[in-house]
Coordinates of C-alpha atoms and ligand atoms in Angstrom, one line a residue:
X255 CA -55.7 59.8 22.5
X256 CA -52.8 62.2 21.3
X257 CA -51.7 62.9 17.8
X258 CA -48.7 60.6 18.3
X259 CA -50.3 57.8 19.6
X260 CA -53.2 57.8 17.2
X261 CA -51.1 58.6 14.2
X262 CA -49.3 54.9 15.6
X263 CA -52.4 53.1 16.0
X264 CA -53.2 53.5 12.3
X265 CA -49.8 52.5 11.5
X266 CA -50.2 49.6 13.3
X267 CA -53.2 49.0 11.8
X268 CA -52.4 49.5 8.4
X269 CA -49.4 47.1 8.9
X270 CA -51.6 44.4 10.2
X271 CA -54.3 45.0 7.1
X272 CA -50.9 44.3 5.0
X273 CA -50.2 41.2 6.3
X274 CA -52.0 38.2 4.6
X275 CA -54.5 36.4 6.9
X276 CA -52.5 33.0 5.9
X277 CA -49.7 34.0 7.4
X278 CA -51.6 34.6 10.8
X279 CA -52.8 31.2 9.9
X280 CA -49.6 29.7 9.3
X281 CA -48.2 31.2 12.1
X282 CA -50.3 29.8 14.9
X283 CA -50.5 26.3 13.1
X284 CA -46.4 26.1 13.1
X285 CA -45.9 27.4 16.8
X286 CA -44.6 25.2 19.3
X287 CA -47.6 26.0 21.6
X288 CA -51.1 24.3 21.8
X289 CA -53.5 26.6 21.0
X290 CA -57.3 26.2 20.2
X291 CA -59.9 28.5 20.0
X292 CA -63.8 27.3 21.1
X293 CA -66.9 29.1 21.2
X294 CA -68.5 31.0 24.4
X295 CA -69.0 26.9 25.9
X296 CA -65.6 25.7 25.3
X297 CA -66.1 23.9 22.4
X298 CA -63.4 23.6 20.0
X299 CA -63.6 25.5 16.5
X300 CA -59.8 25.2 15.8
X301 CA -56.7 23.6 17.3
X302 CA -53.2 23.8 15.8
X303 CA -50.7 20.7 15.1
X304 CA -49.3 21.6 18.2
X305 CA -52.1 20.5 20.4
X306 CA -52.0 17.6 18.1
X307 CA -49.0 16.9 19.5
X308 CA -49.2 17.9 22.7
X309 CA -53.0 15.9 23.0
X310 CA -53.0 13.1 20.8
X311 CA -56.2 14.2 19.5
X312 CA -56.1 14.8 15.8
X313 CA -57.8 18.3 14.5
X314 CA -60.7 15.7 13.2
X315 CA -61.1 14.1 16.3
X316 CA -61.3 16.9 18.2
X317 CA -63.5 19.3 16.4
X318 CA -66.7 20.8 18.2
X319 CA -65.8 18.7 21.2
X320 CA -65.4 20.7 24.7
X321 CA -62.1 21.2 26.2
X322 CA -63.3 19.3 29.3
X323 CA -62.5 16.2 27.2
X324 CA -58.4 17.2 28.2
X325 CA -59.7 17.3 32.0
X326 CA -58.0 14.6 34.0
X327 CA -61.2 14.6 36.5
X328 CA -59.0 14.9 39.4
X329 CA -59.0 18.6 39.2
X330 CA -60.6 20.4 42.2
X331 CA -63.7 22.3 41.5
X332 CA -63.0 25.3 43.0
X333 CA -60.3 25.8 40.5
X334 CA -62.3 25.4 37.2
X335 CA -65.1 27.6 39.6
X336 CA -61.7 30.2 39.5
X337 CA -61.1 30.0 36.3
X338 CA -64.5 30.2 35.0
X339 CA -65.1 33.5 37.5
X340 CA -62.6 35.5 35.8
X341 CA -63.2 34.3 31.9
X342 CA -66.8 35.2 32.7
X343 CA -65.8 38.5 33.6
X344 CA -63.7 38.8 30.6
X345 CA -60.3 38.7 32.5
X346 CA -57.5 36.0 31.4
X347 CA -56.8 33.1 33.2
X348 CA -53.8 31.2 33.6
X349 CA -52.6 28.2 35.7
X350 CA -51.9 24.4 35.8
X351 CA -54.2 21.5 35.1
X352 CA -53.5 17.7 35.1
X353 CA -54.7 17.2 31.5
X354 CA -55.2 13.1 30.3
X355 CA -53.9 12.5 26.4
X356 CA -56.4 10.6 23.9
X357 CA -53.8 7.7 24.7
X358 CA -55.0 8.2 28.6
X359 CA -51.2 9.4 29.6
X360 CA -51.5 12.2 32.2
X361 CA -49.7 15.5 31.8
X362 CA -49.1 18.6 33.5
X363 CA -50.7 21.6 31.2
X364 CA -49.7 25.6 31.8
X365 CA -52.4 27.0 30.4
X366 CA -53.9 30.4 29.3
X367 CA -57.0 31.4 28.3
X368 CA -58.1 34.8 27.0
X369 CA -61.3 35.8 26.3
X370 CA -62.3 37.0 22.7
X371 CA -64.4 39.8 23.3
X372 CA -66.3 41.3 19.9
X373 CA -67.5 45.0 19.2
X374 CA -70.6 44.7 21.2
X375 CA -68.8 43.5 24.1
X376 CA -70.4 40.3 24.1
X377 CA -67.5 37.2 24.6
X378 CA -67.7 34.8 21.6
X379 CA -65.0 32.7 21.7
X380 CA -62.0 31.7 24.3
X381 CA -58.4 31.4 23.2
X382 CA -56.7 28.3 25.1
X383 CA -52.8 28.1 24.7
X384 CA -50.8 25.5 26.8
X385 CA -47.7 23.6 26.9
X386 CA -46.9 20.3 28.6
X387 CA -44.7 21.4 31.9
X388 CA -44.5 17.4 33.2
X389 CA -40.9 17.5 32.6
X390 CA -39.8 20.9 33.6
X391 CA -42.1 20.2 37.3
X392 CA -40.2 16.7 37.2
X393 CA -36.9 18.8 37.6
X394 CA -38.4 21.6 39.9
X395 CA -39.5 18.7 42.2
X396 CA -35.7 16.8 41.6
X397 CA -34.4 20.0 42.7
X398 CA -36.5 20.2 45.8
X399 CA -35.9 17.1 46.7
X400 CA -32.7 17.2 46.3
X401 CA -32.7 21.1 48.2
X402 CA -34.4 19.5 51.3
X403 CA -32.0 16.3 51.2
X404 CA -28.8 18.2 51.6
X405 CA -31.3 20.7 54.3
X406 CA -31.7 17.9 56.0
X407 CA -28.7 16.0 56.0
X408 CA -26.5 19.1 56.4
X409 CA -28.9 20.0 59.2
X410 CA -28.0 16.6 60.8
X411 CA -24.5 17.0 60.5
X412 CA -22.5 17.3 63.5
X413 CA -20.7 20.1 62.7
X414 CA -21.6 23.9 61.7
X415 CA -21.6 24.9 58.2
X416 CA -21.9 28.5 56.5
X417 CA -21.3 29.5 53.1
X418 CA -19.9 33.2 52.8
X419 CA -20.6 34.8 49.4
X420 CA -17.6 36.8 48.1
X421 CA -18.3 40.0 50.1
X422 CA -18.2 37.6 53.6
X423 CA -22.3 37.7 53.5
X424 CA -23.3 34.5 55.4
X425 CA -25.7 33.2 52.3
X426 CA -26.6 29.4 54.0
X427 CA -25.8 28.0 57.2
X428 CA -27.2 24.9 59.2
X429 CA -28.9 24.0 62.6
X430 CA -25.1 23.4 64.2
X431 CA -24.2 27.0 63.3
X432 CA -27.1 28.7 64.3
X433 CA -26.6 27.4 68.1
X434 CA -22.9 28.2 67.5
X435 CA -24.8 31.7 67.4
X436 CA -26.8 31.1 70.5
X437 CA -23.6 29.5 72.0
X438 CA -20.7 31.4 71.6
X439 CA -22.8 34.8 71.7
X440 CA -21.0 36.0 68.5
X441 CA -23.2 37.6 65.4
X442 CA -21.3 35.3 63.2
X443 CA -19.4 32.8 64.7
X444 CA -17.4 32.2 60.9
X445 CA -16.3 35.9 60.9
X446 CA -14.9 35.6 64.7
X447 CA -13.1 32.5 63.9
X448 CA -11.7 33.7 60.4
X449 CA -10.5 36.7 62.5
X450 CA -8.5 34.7 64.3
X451 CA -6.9 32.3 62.0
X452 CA -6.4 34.6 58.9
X453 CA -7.2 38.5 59.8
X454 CA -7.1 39.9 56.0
X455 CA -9.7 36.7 55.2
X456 CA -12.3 39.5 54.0
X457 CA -9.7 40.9 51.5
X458 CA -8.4 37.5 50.6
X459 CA -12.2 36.4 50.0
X460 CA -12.7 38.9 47.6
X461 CA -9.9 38.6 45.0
X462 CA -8.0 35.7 45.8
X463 CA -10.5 32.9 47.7
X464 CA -8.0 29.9 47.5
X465 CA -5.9 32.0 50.0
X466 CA -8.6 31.5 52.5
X467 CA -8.5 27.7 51.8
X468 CA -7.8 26.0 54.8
X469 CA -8.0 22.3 56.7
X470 CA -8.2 21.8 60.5
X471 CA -7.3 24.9 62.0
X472 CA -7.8 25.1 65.2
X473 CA -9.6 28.4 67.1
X474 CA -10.4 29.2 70.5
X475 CA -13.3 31.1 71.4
X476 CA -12.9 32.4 75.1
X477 CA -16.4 33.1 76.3
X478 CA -17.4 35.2 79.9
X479 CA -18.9 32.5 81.3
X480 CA -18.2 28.7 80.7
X481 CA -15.2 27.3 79.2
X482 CA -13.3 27.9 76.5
X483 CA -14.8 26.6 73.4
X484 CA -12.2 24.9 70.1
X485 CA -13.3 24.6 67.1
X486 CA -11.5 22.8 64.5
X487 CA -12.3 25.3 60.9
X488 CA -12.0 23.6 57.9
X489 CA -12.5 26.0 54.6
X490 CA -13.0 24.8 50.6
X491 CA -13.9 27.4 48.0
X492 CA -17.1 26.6 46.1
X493 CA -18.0 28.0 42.7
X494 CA -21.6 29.4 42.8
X495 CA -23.5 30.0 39.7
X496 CA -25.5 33.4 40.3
X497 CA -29.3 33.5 39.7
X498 CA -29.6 36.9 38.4
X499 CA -31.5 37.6 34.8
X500 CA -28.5 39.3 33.4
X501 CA -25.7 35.8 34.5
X502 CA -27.9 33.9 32.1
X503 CA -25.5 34.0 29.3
X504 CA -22.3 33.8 31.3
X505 CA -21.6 30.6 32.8
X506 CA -18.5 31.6 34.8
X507 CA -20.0 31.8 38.6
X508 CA -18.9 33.6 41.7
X509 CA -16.6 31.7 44.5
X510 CA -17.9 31.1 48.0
X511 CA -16.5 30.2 50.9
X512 CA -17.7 26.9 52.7
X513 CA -16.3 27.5 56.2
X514 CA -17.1 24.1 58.2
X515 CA -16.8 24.2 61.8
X516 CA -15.9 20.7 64.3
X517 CA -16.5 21.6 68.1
X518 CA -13.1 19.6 69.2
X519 CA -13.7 21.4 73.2
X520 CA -13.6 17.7 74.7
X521 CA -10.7 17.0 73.2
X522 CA -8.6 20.2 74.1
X523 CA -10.0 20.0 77.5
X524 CA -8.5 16.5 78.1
X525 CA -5.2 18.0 76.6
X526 CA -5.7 21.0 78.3
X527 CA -6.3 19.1 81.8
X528 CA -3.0 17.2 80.7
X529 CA -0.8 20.8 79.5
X530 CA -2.1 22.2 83.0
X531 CA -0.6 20.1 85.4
X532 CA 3.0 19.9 83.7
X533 CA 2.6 23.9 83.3
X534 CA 1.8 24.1 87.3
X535 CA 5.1 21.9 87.8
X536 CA 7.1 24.0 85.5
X537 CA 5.9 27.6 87.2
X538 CA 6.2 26.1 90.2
X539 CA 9.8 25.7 89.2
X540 CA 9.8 29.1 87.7
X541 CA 8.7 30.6 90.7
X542 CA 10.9 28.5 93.2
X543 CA 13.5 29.5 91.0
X544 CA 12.6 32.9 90.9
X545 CA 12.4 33.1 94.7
X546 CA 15.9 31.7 95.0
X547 CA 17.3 34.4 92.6
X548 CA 15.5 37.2 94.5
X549 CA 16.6 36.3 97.5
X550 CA 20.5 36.2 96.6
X551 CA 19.6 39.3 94.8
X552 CA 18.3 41.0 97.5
X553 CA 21.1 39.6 100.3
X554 CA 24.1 40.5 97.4
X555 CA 22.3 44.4 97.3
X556 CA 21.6 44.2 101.1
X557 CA 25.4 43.3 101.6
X558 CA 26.7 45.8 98.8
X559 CA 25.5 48.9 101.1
X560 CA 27.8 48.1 104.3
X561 CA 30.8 47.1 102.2
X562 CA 30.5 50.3 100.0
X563 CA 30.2 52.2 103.5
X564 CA 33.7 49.7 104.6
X565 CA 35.4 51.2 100.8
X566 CA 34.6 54.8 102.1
X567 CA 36.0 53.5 106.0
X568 CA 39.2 52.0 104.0
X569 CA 39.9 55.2 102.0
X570 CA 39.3 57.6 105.1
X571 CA 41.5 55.3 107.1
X572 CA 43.9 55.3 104.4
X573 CA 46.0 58.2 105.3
X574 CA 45.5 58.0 109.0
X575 CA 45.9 54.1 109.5
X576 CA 47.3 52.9 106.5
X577 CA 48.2 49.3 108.2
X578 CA 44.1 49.4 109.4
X579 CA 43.1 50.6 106.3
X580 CA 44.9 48.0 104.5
X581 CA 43.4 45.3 106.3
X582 CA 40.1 46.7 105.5
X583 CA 41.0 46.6 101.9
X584 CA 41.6 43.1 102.6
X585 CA 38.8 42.3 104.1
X586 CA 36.8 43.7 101.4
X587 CA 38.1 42.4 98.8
X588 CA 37.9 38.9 100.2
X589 CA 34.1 40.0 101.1
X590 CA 34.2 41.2 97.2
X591 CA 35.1 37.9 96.1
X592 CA 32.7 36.0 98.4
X593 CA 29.9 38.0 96.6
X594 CA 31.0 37.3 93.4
X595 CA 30.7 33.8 93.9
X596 CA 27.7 34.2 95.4
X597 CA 26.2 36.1 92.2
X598 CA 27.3 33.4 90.3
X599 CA 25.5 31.2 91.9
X600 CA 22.5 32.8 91.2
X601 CA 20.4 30.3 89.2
X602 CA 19.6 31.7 85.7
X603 CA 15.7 31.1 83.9
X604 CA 16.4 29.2 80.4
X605 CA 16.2 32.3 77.4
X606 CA 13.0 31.4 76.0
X607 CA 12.5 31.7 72.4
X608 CA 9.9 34.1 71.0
X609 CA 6.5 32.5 69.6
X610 CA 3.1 33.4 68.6
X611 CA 0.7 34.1 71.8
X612 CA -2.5 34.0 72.4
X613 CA -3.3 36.1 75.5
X614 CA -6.4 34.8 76.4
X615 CA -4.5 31.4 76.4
X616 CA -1.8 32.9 78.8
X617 CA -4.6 34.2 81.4
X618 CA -6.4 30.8 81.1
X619 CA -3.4 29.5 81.9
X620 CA -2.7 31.4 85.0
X621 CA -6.4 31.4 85.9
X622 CA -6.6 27.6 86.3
X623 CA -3.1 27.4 87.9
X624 CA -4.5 29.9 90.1
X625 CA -7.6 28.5 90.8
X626 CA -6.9 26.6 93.9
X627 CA -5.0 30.0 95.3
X628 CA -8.5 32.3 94.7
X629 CA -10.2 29.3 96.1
X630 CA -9.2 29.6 99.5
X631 CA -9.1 33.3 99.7
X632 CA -12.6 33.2 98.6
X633 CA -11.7 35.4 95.6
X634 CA -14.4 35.6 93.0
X635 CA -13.1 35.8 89.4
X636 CA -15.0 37.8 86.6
X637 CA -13.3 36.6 83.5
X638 CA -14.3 39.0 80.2
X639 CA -11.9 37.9 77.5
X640 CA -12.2 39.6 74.2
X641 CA -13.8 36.9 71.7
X642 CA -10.8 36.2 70.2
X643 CA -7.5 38.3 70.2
X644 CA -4.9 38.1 67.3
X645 CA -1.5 36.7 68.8
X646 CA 1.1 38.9 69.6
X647 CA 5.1 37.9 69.4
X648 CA 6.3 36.5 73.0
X649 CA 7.7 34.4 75.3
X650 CA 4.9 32.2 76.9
X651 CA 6.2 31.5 79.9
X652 CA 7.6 34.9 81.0
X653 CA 4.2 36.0 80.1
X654 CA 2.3 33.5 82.2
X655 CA 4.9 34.2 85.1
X656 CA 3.8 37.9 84.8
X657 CA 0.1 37.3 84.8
X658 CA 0.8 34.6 87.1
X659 CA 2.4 37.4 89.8
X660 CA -0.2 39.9 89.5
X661 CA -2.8 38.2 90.1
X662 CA -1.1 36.7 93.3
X663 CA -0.1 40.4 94.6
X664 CA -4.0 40.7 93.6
X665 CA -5.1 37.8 95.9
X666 CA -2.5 38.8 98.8
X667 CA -3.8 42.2 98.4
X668 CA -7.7 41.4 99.2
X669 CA -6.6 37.9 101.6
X670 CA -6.6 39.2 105.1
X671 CA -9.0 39.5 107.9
X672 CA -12.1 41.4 107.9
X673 CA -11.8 42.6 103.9
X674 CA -15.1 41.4 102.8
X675 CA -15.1 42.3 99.2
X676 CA -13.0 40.0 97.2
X677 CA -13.6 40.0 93.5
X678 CA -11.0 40.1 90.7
X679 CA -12.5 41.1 87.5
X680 CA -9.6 40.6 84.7
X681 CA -10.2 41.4 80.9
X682 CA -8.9 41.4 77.2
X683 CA -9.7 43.8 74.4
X684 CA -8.0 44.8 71.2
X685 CA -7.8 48.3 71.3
X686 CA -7.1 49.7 67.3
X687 CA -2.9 48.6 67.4
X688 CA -2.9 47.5 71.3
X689 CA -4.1 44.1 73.4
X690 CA -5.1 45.5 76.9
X691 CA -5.3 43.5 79.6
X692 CA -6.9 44.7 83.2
X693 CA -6.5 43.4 86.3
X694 CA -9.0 45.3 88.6
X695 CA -9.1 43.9 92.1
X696 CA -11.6 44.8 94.9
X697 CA -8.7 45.4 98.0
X698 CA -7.5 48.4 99.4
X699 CA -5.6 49.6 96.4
X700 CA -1.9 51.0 96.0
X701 CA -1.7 54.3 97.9
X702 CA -0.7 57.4 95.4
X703 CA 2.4 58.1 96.9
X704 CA 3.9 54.5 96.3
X705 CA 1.8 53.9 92.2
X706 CA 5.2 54.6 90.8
X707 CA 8.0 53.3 93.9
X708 CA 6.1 50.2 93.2
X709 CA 8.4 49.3 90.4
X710 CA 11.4 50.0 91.8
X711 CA 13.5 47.1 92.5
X712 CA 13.2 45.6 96.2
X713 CA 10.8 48.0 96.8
X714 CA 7.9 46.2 99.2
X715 CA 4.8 47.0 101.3
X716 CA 4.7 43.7 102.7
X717 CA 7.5 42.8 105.8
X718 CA 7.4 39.9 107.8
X719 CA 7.1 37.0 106.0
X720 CA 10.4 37.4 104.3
X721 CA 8.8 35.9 101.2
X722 CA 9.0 39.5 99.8
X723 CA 12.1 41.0 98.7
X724 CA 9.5 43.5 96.4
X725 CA 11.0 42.4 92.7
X726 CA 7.7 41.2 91.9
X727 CA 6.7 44.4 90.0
X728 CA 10.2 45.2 88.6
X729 CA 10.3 42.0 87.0
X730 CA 6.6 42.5 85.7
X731 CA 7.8 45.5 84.1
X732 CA 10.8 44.3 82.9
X733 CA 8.6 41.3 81.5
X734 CA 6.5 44.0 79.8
X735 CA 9.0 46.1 78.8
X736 CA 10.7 42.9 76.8
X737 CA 7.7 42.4 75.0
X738 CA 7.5 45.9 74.0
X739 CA 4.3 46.7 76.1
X740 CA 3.8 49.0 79.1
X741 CA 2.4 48.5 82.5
X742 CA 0.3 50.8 84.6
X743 CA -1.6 50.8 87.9
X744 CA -4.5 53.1 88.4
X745 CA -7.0 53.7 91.3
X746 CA -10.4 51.5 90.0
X747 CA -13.4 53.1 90.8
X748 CA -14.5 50.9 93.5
X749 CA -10.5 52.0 95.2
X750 CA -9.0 49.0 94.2
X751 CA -5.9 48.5 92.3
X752 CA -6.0 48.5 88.6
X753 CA -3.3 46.9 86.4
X754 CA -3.5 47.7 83.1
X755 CA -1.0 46.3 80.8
X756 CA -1.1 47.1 76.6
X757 CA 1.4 45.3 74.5
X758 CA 1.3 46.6 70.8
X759 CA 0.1 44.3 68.2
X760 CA 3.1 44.5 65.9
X761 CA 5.4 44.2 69.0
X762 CA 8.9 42.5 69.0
X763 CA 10.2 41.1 71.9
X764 CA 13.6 41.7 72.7
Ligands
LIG41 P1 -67.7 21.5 33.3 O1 -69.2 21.1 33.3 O2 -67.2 21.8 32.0 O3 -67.5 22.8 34.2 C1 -67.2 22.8 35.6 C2 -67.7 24.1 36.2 O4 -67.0 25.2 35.5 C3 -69.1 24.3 36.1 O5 -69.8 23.9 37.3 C4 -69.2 25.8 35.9 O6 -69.3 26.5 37.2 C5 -68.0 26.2 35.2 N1 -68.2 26.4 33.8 C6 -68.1 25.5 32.8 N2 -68.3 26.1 31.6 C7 -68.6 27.3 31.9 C8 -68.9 28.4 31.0 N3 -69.0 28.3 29.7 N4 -69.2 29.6 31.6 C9 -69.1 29.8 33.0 N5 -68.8 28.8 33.8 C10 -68.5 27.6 33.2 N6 -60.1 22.1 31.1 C11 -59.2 21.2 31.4 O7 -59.3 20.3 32.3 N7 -58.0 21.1 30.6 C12 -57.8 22.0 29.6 O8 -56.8 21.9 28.9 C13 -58.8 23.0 29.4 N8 -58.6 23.9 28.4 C14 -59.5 24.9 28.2 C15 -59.4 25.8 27.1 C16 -60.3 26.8 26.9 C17 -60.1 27.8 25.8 C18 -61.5 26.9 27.7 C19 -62.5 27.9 27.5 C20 -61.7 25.9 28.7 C21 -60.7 24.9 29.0 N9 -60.9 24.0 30.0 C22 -59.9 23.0 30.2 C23 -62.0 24.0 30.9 C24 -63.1 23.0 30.4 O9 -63.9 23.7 29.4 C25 -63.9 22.5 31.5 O10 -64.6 23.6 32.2 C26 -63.2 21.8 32.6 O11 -62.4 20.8 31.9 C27 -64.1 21.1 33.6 O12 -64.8 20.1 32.9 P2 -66.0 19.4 33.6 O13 -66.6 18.5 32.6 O14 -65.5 18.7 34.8 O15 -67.0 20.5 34.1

C-alpha cells in the first residue's frame, strides 16, 4: 500500500472510530430501504422499520425467523441454488424475488445480499437490503405493453412510417417502410422523397423543423423496372424527450420528424391512364400542326431561292430590257405577295406558359405515347430514370414534343429491314447543377460529317417520303436552347446515336 493511500486509510478510519455507533444505528433504522441482517442460516438478528413497512412483519414478529418466511414459494429453485452459490462463495448477490407480506399480499422485492465476512474469513452473518419494485415493474410492463401496441398497430398500418431524428437519422420505422426499402430500391425511401418535395429538408430539419411540416404531397418515384410508384408524404414534427443521463434535469426534448408515407400508385395510374389519352390527342395536334408549319416553311424557303435568282434576272435585265425587267418586277412582287399570305397562314403553336417540370414525368409521358410506335418496330426500351429529379423551369409540352421527336428519329433510325438490333436505352441523372438526359439508340448512328449539319434547318437524311422537311432537330434545339439547356449527339459505343441533352437546374426559359 503507498504512503498516500495508507496515510487515507487511517483517516478513514479514524473518522469512522469518531462517529458514534448510534448514529450507524439510527441511520439504517430511518432509511427508506429494508434491511435485515441474519446469521450464517438466514435467520434474522435485526430488521429496520423499513422492512417493517415494506413486510408487515413487526421487528418482534420477525426476530430469529429465517428469511424464507418472505419467500412466495413460487420461486424457481435454481435461482435460490444461484443465489446461494455465490453468497457461499462470499460474492454478493442481487436480483428479484416474488416476496408474500405477513398480510399474504405478493410483492416484487430487488434484493441484495452481502456477505459479512469476519477476520478469520469465516462468513457470520448476511446483509439483506430490498425494496418493493411492484409498482415501478407495473409501469415498465405499461410501457411495453404499450411499446408493442403501437409496434403492432403501426406495423399494421397501411402506410410507411419513419421518424427522422434532428440530424435526418432514420430512428423508428414500420413493416410498410421497410418493403418501401425492398420496393423502391432506395437506402431510405423518406430521404429520396424529401429530396424531391423540399431539397434543403436536412437544413430545415435541423433548425427550423416546422418548415418541413407538410400534408399530402405528392412524390413520384420512377423506378428501372415497373411503374412509376406515388406516394402521398404527409410530415408532423414530434417533440422527443432524449434518454441520455445528462437530459435528466432538462425537460425540453429534441424535434423529430414523423414522415408518413400513402402509396396513392392506383390512383395516379387511373388518372395517369386518363391524362394519357387527352395528351396523345393534344401531341397529335401538336405534331399535325407542326407538320403543317414545316411544310409551308419549307415550300416558302424552297420558293424564296428561284425568286431571289428572278430579283437578280430583273436587275440584270434592268438596263437591257427595262419593259422585261419590269414585268419581272411585277411578277415578283405579286409572287412576293402570294408568299406573304402564305406565311401568314402558317398556323402558330399557343405560347405556353413556363411551369415546374418534372423530367422523368416528361419522358414517361413520351414513353407511353410512344409505346405503340416502339411496339411495332420491335424496339426494346431500357428506361433508367434518376430516382427522383428536382424540377426544372419549362414549358411541358414543348418539352414532351422534343422528347417526343427524338425518340421517333430514334425508332426511324433502327426501323428498316434487316437491322437486327433495336434497343433504345434512355436515362436521367442530376449531374452537380445539370439534369442530363440520354438517348442512346442501337441503329446505324449519325455519320461524323453530318453530327453538326444535323441541326441546321431543313437539313435531312431521309428523302422520299416527303414527311421530312429535316426541322425536326432545329426545332429540338431551339426547344433546348429556350429552356436554357444544350443538345448534343455523340457516337455510343455500340455506333449508335447518342443524344445527350443537359438543361441547368436554375434554368430560365425564355
Ligand atoms: P431453503 O430451504 O431456505 O433453501 C433452498 C435452497 O437454497 C437449499 O436447497 C439450498 O441449496 C440453498 N440454501 C438455503 N440456505 C442455505 C445456506 N445457508 N447456505 C447455502 N445454501 C443454502 N428469500 C426470499 O424468498 N425472499 C427474501 O426476501 C429473502 N431475503 C433474504 C435475505 C438474506 C439476508 C438471506 C441470507 C437470504 C434471503 N432469502 C430470501 C433466502 C431465504 O433464506 C431462502 O433461502 C429462500 O427463501 C428459500 O427458502 P426455502 O424455504 O424455499 O428453501
Amino acid at each position: 500500500m503507498s504512503a498516500v493511500t495508507l496515510a487515507q486509510t487511517r483517516a478513514q478510519s479514524a473518522a469512522e472510530t469518531a462517529l458514534p455507533p448510534e448514529v450507524y444505528r439510527q441511520a439504517v433504522n430511518q432509511t427508506d430501504l429494508a434491511i435485515s441482517i441474519t446469521d450464517d442460516k438466514a435467520n434474522i438478528l435485526f430488521a429496520n422499520e423499513a422492512f417493517t413497512r415494506v413486510t408487515g412483519y413487526s421487528r418482534q414478529e420477525i426476530f430469529g425467523k429465517n428469511e424464507s418466511v418472505l419467500s412466495n414459494l413460487n420461486n424457481s429453485l435454481e435461482l435460490y441454488a444461484a443465489m446461494w452459490a455465490e453468497l457461499s462463495a462470499q460474492r454478493p448477490w442481487s436480483g428479484k424475488l416474488l416476496n408474500r407480506r405477513k398480510d399474504g399480499e405478493i410483492y416484487l422485492a430487488e434484493l441484495s445480499i452481502s456477505p459479512v465476512i469476519d477476520a478469520s474469513g469465516k462468513t457470520t452473518h448476511f446483509l439483506g437490503m430490498h425494496r418493493n419494485v411492484t409498482e415501478l415493474h407495473r409501469l415498465e410492463r405499461l410501457v411495453r405493453n404499450q411499446k408493442n401496441l403501437i409496434e403492432s398497430v403501426v406495423d399494421a398500418a397501411p402506410m410507411a412510417f419513419a421518424l427522422l431524428d434532428p440530424s435526418g437519422r432514420i430512428i423508428l420505422d414500420n413493416q410498410e417502410y421497410k418493403k418501401l426499402v425492398t420496393d423502391l430500391g432506395v437506402k431510405e425511401p423518406a430521404h429520396s422523397l424529401l429530396d424531391s418535395l423540399f431539397l434543403s429538408w436536412r437544413e430545415a430539419l435541423a433548425h427550423q423543423p416546422e418548415q418541413c411540416v407538410f400534408a399530402n404531397r405528392e412524390a413520384r418515384i420512377d423506378r428501372p423496372a415497373g411503374r412509376a410508384r406515388w406516394l402521398s408524404v404527409t410530415t408532423s414534427v414530434i417533440e422527443m424527450q432524449s434518454d441520455c443521463a445528462d437530459s435528466y434535469f432538462c425537460g425540453a426534448g429534441q424535434p423529430g420528424l414523423l414522415v408518413v408515407v400513402a402509396d396513392i400508385t392506383n390512383l395516379r395510374d387511373e388518372q395517369e391512364r386518363a391524362r394519357t389519352a387527352g395528351l396523345q390527342a393534344v401531341l397529335a395536334e401538336e405534331e399535325r400542326t407542326a407538320a403543317i408549319r414545316e411544310g409551308l416553311s419549307a415550300a416558302i424557303f424552297r420558293l424564296e431561292e428561284p425568286m431571289n435568282v428572278m430579283a437578280s434576272a430583273a436587275s440584270v435585265l434592268q438596263r437591257r430590257d427595262p419593259a422585261a425587267a419590269a414585268a419581272l418586277q411585277q411578277a415578283l412582287s405579286i409572287s412576293r405577295e402570294h408568299l406573304e399570305t402564305l406565311r401568314q397562314v402558317i398556323p402558330q403553336s399557343p405560347q405556353e406558359i413556363v411551369v415546374g417540370v418534372n423530367l422523368n414525368e416528361i419522358l414517361r409521358d413520351v414513353l407511353e405515347v410512344s409505346t405503340p410506335r416502339l411496339l411495332a418496330a420491335g424496339v426494346m426500351v431500357d428506361w433508367q430514370p434518376a430516382a427522383t429529379l428536382p424540377t426544372i423551369l419549362g414549358r411541358p409540352l414543348q418539352l414532351r414534343m422534343l422528347f417526343k421527336a427524338l425518340v421517333d428519329n430514334a425508332v426511324e433510325a433502327m426501323n428498316f429491314k434487316g437491322w437486327k438490333r433495336r434497343e433504345l436505352s434512355i436515362s436521367s441523372a442530376v449531374n452537380r447543377e445539370h439534369i442530363v438526359i440520354s438517348l442512346i439508340d442501337s441503329g446505324p448512328g449519325i455519320p461524323n460529317e453530318w453530327q453538326h449539319k444535323v441541326f441546321e434547318p431543313f437539313f435531312t437524311t431521309k428523302n422520299g417520303s416527303g414527311r421530312h422537311v429535316g426541322t425536326g432537330l432545329s426545332r429540338a434545339q431551339q426547344v433546348v436552347a429556350d429552356h436554357g439547356g444544350v443538345i448534343d449527339f455523340e457516337q455510343s459505343a455500340s455506333g449508335g446515336c447518342a443524344v445527350i441533352v443537359e438543361f441547368r437546374l436554375d434554368g430560365d426559359p425564355i
